[in-house]
PDB file of C-alpha atoms in Angstrom:
ATOM      1  CA  UNK A   1    -220.696-151.527  41.255  1.00 55.00           C
ATOM      2  CA  UNK A   2    -217.559-149.393  42.404  1.00 79.00           C
ATOM      3  CA  UNK A   3    -218.292-145.748  44.727  1.00 94.00           C
ATOM      4  CA  UNK A   4    -216.522-142.675  44.469  1.00 97.00           C
ATOM      5  CA  UNK A   5    -212.721-142.952  44.298  1.00 97.00           C
ATOM      6  CA  UNK A   6    -209.749-140.292  46.068  1.00 98.00           C
ATOM      7  CA  UNK A   7    -206.721-139.631  46.132  1.00 97.00           C
ATOM      8  CA  UNK A   8    -204.371-140.339  48.111  1.00 97.00           C
ATOM      9  CA  UNK A   9    -205.911-141.539  51.076  1.00 97.00           C
ATOM     10  CA  UNK A  10    -203.600-138.910  53.079  1.00 97.00           C
ATOM     11  CA  UNK A  11    -200.779-136.006  52.405  1.00 98.00           C
ATOM     12  CA  UNK A  12    -198.781-134.327  54.623  1.00 98.00           C
ATOM     13  CA  UNK A  13    -197.692-131.071  52.313  1.00 98.00           C
ATOM     14  CA  UNK A  14    -195.543-128.703  53.599  1.00 98.00           C
ATOM     15  CA  UNK A  15    -196.483-125.248  53.954  1.00 98.00           C
ATOM     16  CA  UNK A  16    -195.961-123.118  50.742  1.00 97.00           C
ATOM     17  CA  UNK A  17    -196.546-126.950  48.557  1.00 98.00           C
ATOM     18  CA  UNK A  18    -199.061-127.058  45.953  1.00 98.00           C
ATOM     19  CA  UNK A  19    -200.676-130.163  46.777  1.00 98.00           C
ATOM     20  CA  UNK A  20    -203.467-132.325  44.390  1.00 98.00           C
ATOM     21  CA  UNK A  21    -206.577-134.472  45.341  1.00 98.00           C
ATOM     22  CA  UNK A  22    -208.061-136.890  42.710  1.00 98.00           C
ATOM     23  CA  UNK A  23    -211.263-138.056  42.741  1.00 98.00           C
ATOM     24  CA  UNK A  24    -212.910-140.988  40.698  1.00 98.00           C
ATOM     25  CA  UNK A  25    -216.793-140.713  40.493  1.00 97.00           C
ATOM     26  CA  UNK A  26    -219.148-143.366  40.182  1.00 96.00           C
ATOM     27  CA  UNK A  27    -219.783-143.874  35.998  1.00 94.00           C
ATOM     28  CA  UNK A  28    -221.867-142.127  34.233  1.00 92.00           C
ATOM     29  CA  UNK A  29    -222.825-139.887  37.135  1.00 93.00           C
ATOM     30  CA  UNK A  30    -222.999-136.313  35.398  1.00 93.00           C
ATOM     31  CA  UNK A  31    -222.684-133.440  38.564  1.00 93.00           C
ATOM     32  CA  UNK A  32    -219.510-133.916  41.248  1.00 96.00           C
ATOM     33  CA  UNK A  33    -218.792-131.757  44.181  1.00 96.00           C
ATOM     34  CA  UNK A  34    -216.235-130.448  46.393  1.00 98.00           C
ATOM     35  CA  UNK A  35    -216.725-130.997  49.796  1.00 98.00           C
ATOM     36  CA  UNK A  36    -214.083-129.439  52.845  1.00 98.00           C
ATOM     37  CA  UNK A  37    -214.554-131.189  55.964  1.00 97.00           C
ATOM     38  CA  UNK A  38    -212.309-129.342  58.829  1.00 95.00           C
ATOM     39  CA  UNK A  39    -212.138-131.468  61.949  1.00 92.00           C
ATOM     40  CA  UNK A  40    -215.980-132.096  63.835  1.00 89.00           C
ATOM     41  CA  UNK A  41    -217.591-130.041  62.023  1.00 93.00           C
ATOM     42  CA  UNK A  42    -220.113-130.787  58.762  1.00 94.00           C
ATOM     43  CA  UNK A  43    -218.934-130.645  55.458  1.00 96.00           C
ATOM     44  CA  UNK A  44    -218.674-127.129  53.929  1.00 96.00           C
ATOM     45  CA  UNK A  45    -218.910-127.191  49.821  1.00 95.00           C
ATOM     46  CA  UNK A  46    -216.343-125.754  47.242  1.00 97.00           C
ATOM     47  CA  UNK A  47    -217.508-126.100  44.074  1.00 96.00           C
ATOM     48  CA  UNK A  48    -219.881-127.957  41.532  1.00 94.00           C
ATOM     49  CA  UNK A  49    -219.518-129.383  38.047  1.00 95.00           C
ATOM     50  CA  UNK A  50    -221.372-130.800  35.523  1.00 93.00           C
ATOM     51  CA  UNK A  51    -220.201-132.778  33.717  1.00 95.00           C
ATOM     52  CA  UNK A  52    -216.975-130.425  32.230  1.00 96.00           C
ATOM     53  CA  UNK A  53    -218.631-127.369  33.300  1.00 95.00           C
ATOM     54  CA  UNK A  54    -217.453-125.959  36.670  1.00 96.00           C
ATOM     55  CA  UNK A  55    -221.395-124.126  37.535  1.00 93.00           C
ATOM     56  CA  UNK A  56    -220.455-123.219  41.333  1.00 93.00           C
ATOM     57  CA  UNK A  57    -217.075-122.537  42.430  1.00 94.00           C
ATOM     58  CA  UNK A  58    -218.841-119.854  45.305  1.00 93.00           C
ATOM     59  CA  UNK A  59    -217.159-121.517  48.099  1.00 94.00           C
ATOM     60  CA  UNK A  60    -213.690-121.555  46.986  1.00 97.00           C
ATOM     61  CA  UNK A  61    -211.669-120.236  50.694  1.00 95.00           C
ATOM     62  CA  UNK A  62    -209.218-118.278  48.119  1.00 94.00           C
ATOM     63  CA  UNK A  63    -207.870-118.182  44.679  1.00 96.00           C
ATOM     64  CA  UNK A  64    -204.974-120.870  45.821  1.00 98.00           C
ATOM     65  CA  UNK A  65    -207.509-123.476  45.075  1.00 98.00           C
ATOM     66  CA  UNK A  66    -208.140-124.447  41.744  1.00 97.00           C
ATOM     67  CA  UNK A  67    -210.578-127.244  40.234  1.00 98.00           C
ATOM     68  CA  UNK A  68    -210.720-128.726  37.227  1.00 98.00           C
ATOM     69  CA  UNK A  69    -212.848-131.857  35.078  1.00 97.00           C
ATOM     70  CA  UNK A  70    -211.272-131.196  31.785  1.00 96.00           C
ATOM     71  CA  UNK A  71    -213.652-134.359  30.409  1.00 94.00           C
ATOM     72  CA  UNK A  72    -216.296-134.809  32.634  1.00 92.00           C
ATOM     73  CA  UNK A  73    -214.994-137.562  34.485  1.00 95.00           C
ATOM     74  CA  UNK A  74    -212.281-137.506  36.998  1.00 98.00           C
ATOM     75  CA  UNK A  75    -211.387-134.197  38.715  1.00 98.00           C
ATOM     76  CA  UNK A  76    -208.769-133.281  40.863  1.00 98.00           C
ATOM     77  CA  UNK A  77    -208.276-130.012  43.156  1.00 98.00           C
ATOM     78  CA  UNK A  78    -205.539-128.633  43.086  1.00 98.00           C
ATOM     79  CA  UNK A  79    -204.503-126.444  46.289  1.00 98.00           C
ATOM     80  CA  UNK A  80    -201.665-123.923  46.069  1.00 98.00           C
ATOM     81  CA  UNK A  81    -199.408-122.585  47.596  1.00 98.00           C
ATOM     82  CA  UNK A  82    -200.215-124.779  51.000  1.00 98.00           C
ATOM     83  CA  UNK A  83    -201.426-122.917  54.606  1.00 97.00           C
ATOM     84  CA  UNK A  84    -202.340-124.340  58.150  1.00 97.00           C
ATOM     85  CA  UNK A  85    -205.442-123.305  58.036  1.00 96.00           C
ATOM     86  CA  UNK A  86    -205.728-126.017  54.492  1.00 97.00           C
ATOM     87  CA  UNK A  87    -205.991-128.838  56.986  1.00 97.00           C
ATOM     88  CA  UNK A  88    -208.998-130.667  56.861  1.00 97.00           C
ATOM     89  CA  UNK A  89    -210.484-133.307  54.640  1.00 97.00           C
ATOM     90  CA  UNK A  90    -211.512-132.987  51.205  1.00 98.00           C
ATOM     91  CA  UNK A  91    -214.573-135.188  50.499  1.00 98.00           C
ATOM     92  CA  UNK A  92    -215.921-135.968  46.541  1.00 98.00           C
ATOM     93  CA  UNK A  93    -219.197-136.665  45.753  1.00 96.00           C
ATOM     94  CA  UNK A  94    -220.829-137.211  42.666  1.00 95.00           C
ATOM     95  CA  UNK A  95    -224.386-137.926  41.826  1.00 92.00           C
ATOM     96  CA  UNK A  96    -226.777-138.278  38.382  1.00 89.00           C
ATOM     97  CA  UNK A  97    -227.675-135.363  38.136  1.00 80.00           C
ATOM     98  CA  UNK A  98    -230.926-133.794  37.255  1.00 71.00           C
ATOM     99  CA  UNK A  99    -233.750-133.551  40.309  1.00 67.00           C
ATOM    100  CA  UNK A 100    -232.955-133.990  43.775  1.00 71.00           C
ATOM    101  CA  UNK A 101    -230.527-136.859  43.175  1.00 83.00           C
ATOM    102  CA  UNK A 102    -229.043-137.890  46.860  1.00 89.00           C
ATOM    103  CA  UNK A 103    -225.236-137.114  46.559  1.00 91.00           C
ATOM    104  CA  UNK A 104    -223.015-140.273  46.666  1.00 94.00           C
ATOM    105  CA  UNK A 105    -219.749-139.444  48.732  1.00 96.00           C
ATOM    106  CA  UNK A 106    -216.044-140.617  49.350  1.00 96.00           C
ATOM    107  CA  UNK A 107    -213.897-141.737  51.399  1.00 95.00           C
ATOM    108  CA  UNK A 108    -211.982-137.991  51.106  1.00 97.00           C
ATOM    109  CA  UNK A 109    -208.485-136.867  51.211  1.00 98.00           C
ATOM    110  CA  UNK A 110    -207.345-136.602  54.856  1.00 97.00           C
ATOM    111  CA  UNK A 111    -204.514-133.569  54.577  1.00 98.00           C
ATOM    112  CA  UNK A 112    -202.335-132.103  57.089  1.00 98.00           C
ATOM    113  CA  UNK A 113    -200.577-129.325  56.170  1.00 98.00           C
ATOM    114  CA  UNK A 114    -196.832-128.410  58.471  1.00 96.00           C
TER     115      UNK A 114
ATOM    116  CA  UNK B   1    -227.515-118.273  51.199  1.00 84.00           C
ATOM    117  CA  UNK B   2    -228.439-121.240  52.704  1.00 89.00           C
ATOM    118  CA  UNK B   3    -228.614-122.041  56.411  1.00 94.00           C
ATOM    119  CA  UNK B   4    -228.425-125.046  58.408  1.00 97.00           C
ATOM    120  CA  UNK B   5    -228.435-124.976  61.950  1.00 97.00           C
ATOM    121  CA  UNK B   6    -228.675-128.670  64.095  1.00 98.00           C
ATOM    122  CA  UNK B   7    -229.147-129.488  67.640  1.00 97.00           C
ATOM    123  CA  UNK B   8    -228.098-131.080  69.563  1.00 97.00           C
ATOM    124  CA  UNK B   9    -224.686-130.849  68.767  1.00 97.00           C
ATOM    125  CA  UNK B  10    -224.098-134.259  71.121  1.00 98.00           C
ATOM    126  CA  UNK B  11    -226.789-137.398  72.157  1.00 97.00           C
ATOM    127  CA  UNK B  12    -225.794-139.731  74.618  1.00 98.00           C
ATOM    128  CA  UNK B  13    -229.037-142.460  74.505  1.00 97.00           C
ATOM    129  CA  UNK B  14    -229.211-145.857  76.354  1.00 98.00           C
ATOM    130  CA  UNK B  15    -229.170-148.960  74.074  1.00 97.00           C
ATOM    131  CA  UNK B  16    -233.146-149.007  72.876  1.00 97.00           C
ATOM    132  CA  UNK B  17    -234.315-145.930  73.322  1.00 97.00           C
ATOM    133  CA  UNK B  18    -235.196-143.864  71.172  1.00 97.00           C
ATOM    134  CA  UNK B  19    -233.175-140.287  69.321  1.00 98.00           C
ATOM    135  CA  UNK B  20    -233.778-137.176  67.990  1.00 98.00           C
ATOM    136  CA  UNK B  21    -232.227-135.010  66.508  1.00 98.00           C
ATOM    137  CA  UNK B  22    -233.591-131.286  65.195  1.00 98.00           C
ATOM    138  CA  UNK B  23    -232.167-128.656  61.809  1.00 98.00           C
ATOM    139  CA  UNK B  24    -233.708-125.854  60.593  1.00 98.00           C
ATOM    140  CA  UNK B  25    -233.071-124.380  57.411  1.00 97.00           C
ATOM    141  CA  UNK B  26    -233.483-120.716  56.090  1.00 96.00           C
ATOM    142  CA  UNK B  27    -234.008-120.871  52.414  1.00 93.00           C
ATOM    143  CA  UNK B  28    -237.486-121.499  52.123  1.00 92.00           C
ATOM    144  CA  UNK B  29    -237.078-122.682  48.026  1.00 90.00           C
ATOM    145  CA  UNK B  30    -234.915-125.602  49.777  1.00 92.00           C
ATOM    146  CA  UNK B  31    -237.050-128.897  48.717  1.00 91.00           C
ATOM    147  CA  UNK B  32    -234.188-131.663  49.359  1.00 92.00           C
ATOM    148  CA  UNK B  33    -233.433-132.612  53.491  1.00 95.00           C
ATOM    149  CA  UNK B  34    -231.279-135.511  53.671  1.00 95.00           C
ATOM    150  CA  UNK B  35    -229.409-137.553  55.962  1.00 97.00           C
ATOM    151  CA  UNK B  36    -225.770-138.433  55.785  1.00 97.00           C
ATOM    152  CA  UNK B  37    -224.516-140.919  59.207  1.00 98.00           C
ATOM    153  CA  UNK B  38    -220.440-140.711  59.441  1.00 97.00           C
ATOM    154  CA  UNK B  39    -218.505-143.181  61.033  1.00 95.00           C
ATOM    155  CA  UNK B  40    -215.274-142.205  61.979  1.00 91.00           C
ATOM    156  CA  UNK B  41    -212.791-141.582  59.047  1.00 89.00           C
ATOM    157  CA  UNK B  42    -215.565-143.153  56.863  1.00 92.00           C
ATOM    158  CA  UNK B  43    -217.118-141.578  54.461  1.00 95.00           C
ATOM    159  CA  UNK B  44    -220.603-139.883  55.597  1.00 96.00           C
ATOM    160  CA  UNK B  45    -223.284-142.482  53.569  1.00 96.00           C
ATOM    161  CA  UNK B  46    -227.173-141.508  53.359  1.00 95.00           C
ATOM    162  CA  UNK B  47    -229.599-143.336  55.407  1.00 97.00           C
ATOM    163  CA  UNK B  48    -232.329-140.869  54.134  1.00 96.00           C
ATOM    164  CA  UNK B  49    -234.453-138.718  52.917  1.00 94.00           C
ATOM    165  CA  UNK B  50    -237.046-135.910  51.780  1.00 93.00           C
ATOM    166  CA  UNK B  51    -238.551-134.098  49.571  1.00 89.00           C
ATOM    167  CA  UNK B  52    -240.188-131.146  50.268  1.00 85.00           C
ATOM    168  CA  UNK B  53    -244.064-132.962  48.947  1.00 84.00           C
ATOM    169  CA  UNK B  54    -244.355-135.260  51.903  1.00 82.00           C
ATOM    170  CA  UNK B  55    -244.315-134.538  55.165  1.00 90.00           C
ATOM    171  CA  UNK B  56    -242.562-137.958  56.687  1.00 94.00           C
ATOM    172  CA  UNK B  57    -241.016-141.018  55.660  1.00 94.00           C
ATOM    173  CA  UNK B  58    -239.984-143.770  57.340  1.00 96.00           C
ATOM    174  CA  UNK B  59    -237.573-146.681  57.012  1.00 94.00           C
ATOM    175  CA  UNK B  60    -237.192-149.458  59.136  1.00 96.00           C
ATOM    176  CA  UNK B  61    -236.040-148.318  62.653  1.00 97.00           C
ATOM    177  CA  UNK B  62    -234.891-144.576  60.812  1.00 98.00           C
ATOM    178  CA  UNK B  63    -237.784-141.828  60.196  1.00 97.00           C
ATOM    179  CA  UNK B  64    -238.002-138.660  59.345  1.00 98.00           C
ATOM    180  CA  UNK B  65    -240.037-135.520  59.563  1.00 97.00           C
ATOM    181  CA  UNK B  66    -240.322-131.975  57.416  1.00 96.00           C
ATOM    182  CA  UNK B  67    -242.549-128.976  58.669  1.00 95.00           C
ATOM    183  CA  UNK B  68    -241.811-126.766  55.788  1.00 93.00           C
ATOM    184  CA  UNK B  69    -244.131-123.878  57.698  1.00 93.00           C
ATOM    185  CA  UNK B  70    -241.664-124.380  60.138  1.00 94.00           C
ATOM    186  CA  UNK B  71    -238.532-124.708  57.700  1.00 95.00           C
ATOM    187  CA  UNK B  72    -237.578-126.780  60.568  1.00 95.00           C
ATOM    188  CA  UNK B  73    -236.576-131.408  60.275  1.00 97.00           C
ATOM    189  CA  UNK B  74    -235.751-134.401  62.197  1.00 98.00           C
ATOM    190  CA  UNK B  75    -234.433-137.494  62.347  1.00 98.00           C
ATOM    191  CA  UNK B  76    -235.835-140.359  64.941  1.00 98.00           C
ATOM    192  CA  UNK B  77    -234.177-143.498  65.215  1.00 98.00           C
ATOM    193  CA  UNK B  78    -236.142-146.299  67.235  1.00 97.00           C
ATOM    194  CA  UNK B  79    -235.407-148.924  68.918  1.00 98.00           C
ATOM    195  CA  UNK B  80    -231.020-147.368  68.927  1.00 98.00           C
ATOM    196  CA  UNK B  81    -228.441-150.190  68.456  1.00 97.00           C
ATOM    197  CA  UNK B  82    -224.960-149.917  69.434  1.00 96.00           C
ATOM    198  CA  UNK B  83    -224.394-149.771  65.775  1.00 96.00           C
ATOM    199  CA  UNK B  84    -225.405-147.028  65.405  1.00 97.00           C
ATOM    200  CA  UNK B  85    -223.369-144.916  66.816  1.00 97.00           C
ATOM    201  CA  UNK B  86    -222.059-142.070  64.650  1.00 98.00           C
ATOM    202  CA  UNK B  87    -222.369-138.449  63.547  1.00 98.00           C
ATOM    203  CA  UNK B  88    -224.910-137.739  61.934  1.00 98.00           C
ATOM    204  CA  UNK B  89    -225.577-134.797  59.796  1.00 98.00           C
ATOM    205  CA  UNK B  90    -228.756-133.044  58.262  1.00 98.00           C
ATOM    206  CA  UNK B  91    -228.868-131.122  54.624  1.00 96.00           C
ATOM    207  CA  UNK B  92    -230.597-129.006  52.310  1.00 95.00           C
ATOM    208  CA  UNK B  93    -230.598-128.138  48.645  1.00 91.00           C
ATOM    209  CA  UNK B  94    -233.022-126.798  46.493  1.00 84.00           C
ATOM    210  CA  UNK B  95    -232.571-127.693  42.483  1.00 72.00           C
ATOM    211  CA  UNK B  96    -231.758-124.088  41.263  1.00 64.00           C
ATOM    212  CA  UNK B  97    -228.547-124.076  43.006  1.00 63.00           C
ATOM    213  CA  UNK B  98    -227.887-127.776  41.192  1.00 66.00           C
ATOM    214  CA  UNK B  99    -228.747-129.813  44.310  1.00 74.00           C
ATOM    215  CA  UNK B 100    -225.823-128.075  46.791  1.00 86.00           C
ATOM    216  CA  UNK B 101    -226.165-129.336  49.474  1.00 92.00           C
ATOM    217  CA  UNK B 102    -225.800-127.027  52.461  1.00 94.00           C
ATOM    218  CA  UNK B 103    -225.547-129.143  55.870  1.00 96.00           C
ATOM    219  CA  UNK B 104    -226.082-128.963  59.869  1.00 97.00           C
ATOM    220  CA  UNK B 105    -222.884-128.951  62.117  1.00 96.00           C
ATOM    221  CA  UNK B 106    -223.662-132.761  63.494  1.00 97.00           C
ATOM    222  CA  UNK B 107    -225.015-134.486  66.079  1.00 98.00           C
ATOM    223  CA  UNK B 108    -222.551-137.270  67.390  1.00 98.00           C
ATOM    224  CA  UNK B 109    -224.763-139.912  68.720  1.00 98.00           C
ATOM    225  CA  UNK B 110    -223.783-142.623  71.234  1.00 98.00           C
ATOM    226  CA  UNK B 111    -225.112-145.586  72.092  1.00 97.00           C
ATOM    227  CA  UNK B 112    -225.028-147.264  75.454  1.00 96.00           C
ATOM    228  CA  UNK B 113    -225.232-150.536  75.959  1.00 91.00           C
TER     229      UNK B 113
END
């Protein structure tokens, strides 16, 4: 079956612009995670959904970052008034949920803020 | 919160030799420890995982060991091949935290033919 799909694959934004990144999880996966991966570093947790409920947003760096999953499937990560330090790869992952279900990652969106 | 340290940051081995990567974690409540392989520009892919009720797990050339008392776990790759060259990440999570993974900083492995 299809894996986790993210779009766009690459996004270039001018500083101050708003961006929206999309994630299509594996069908039937209850849990959805967003991670930020800076160049040469490990993924850093941003936020987590169980179905449509956002259960943990402790990793969001500022109130410019907002995530939603209104119908418990597709999720959007929105960054308002982008800054250069927002440049990174944004990874989405999904899992069946319950117990320690393995996370399956998408290919990510590489955001470059100029 | 959880903190995961990973060593070494880079590792160069000759084809056929073994590679070992070590991680330590801080949260004694963590109970799930996956390892991911990430090739340049690609998604992290799960290669093996271990739960806290198991001390060792093996899958072909890959094995993982866990020492709960010392709070460290290791990845062992035997008979390395050039296609094993990638960045490897360890991670830890606990069920009560929604299986939120905390990652180590990564190890860049280069297998020289």
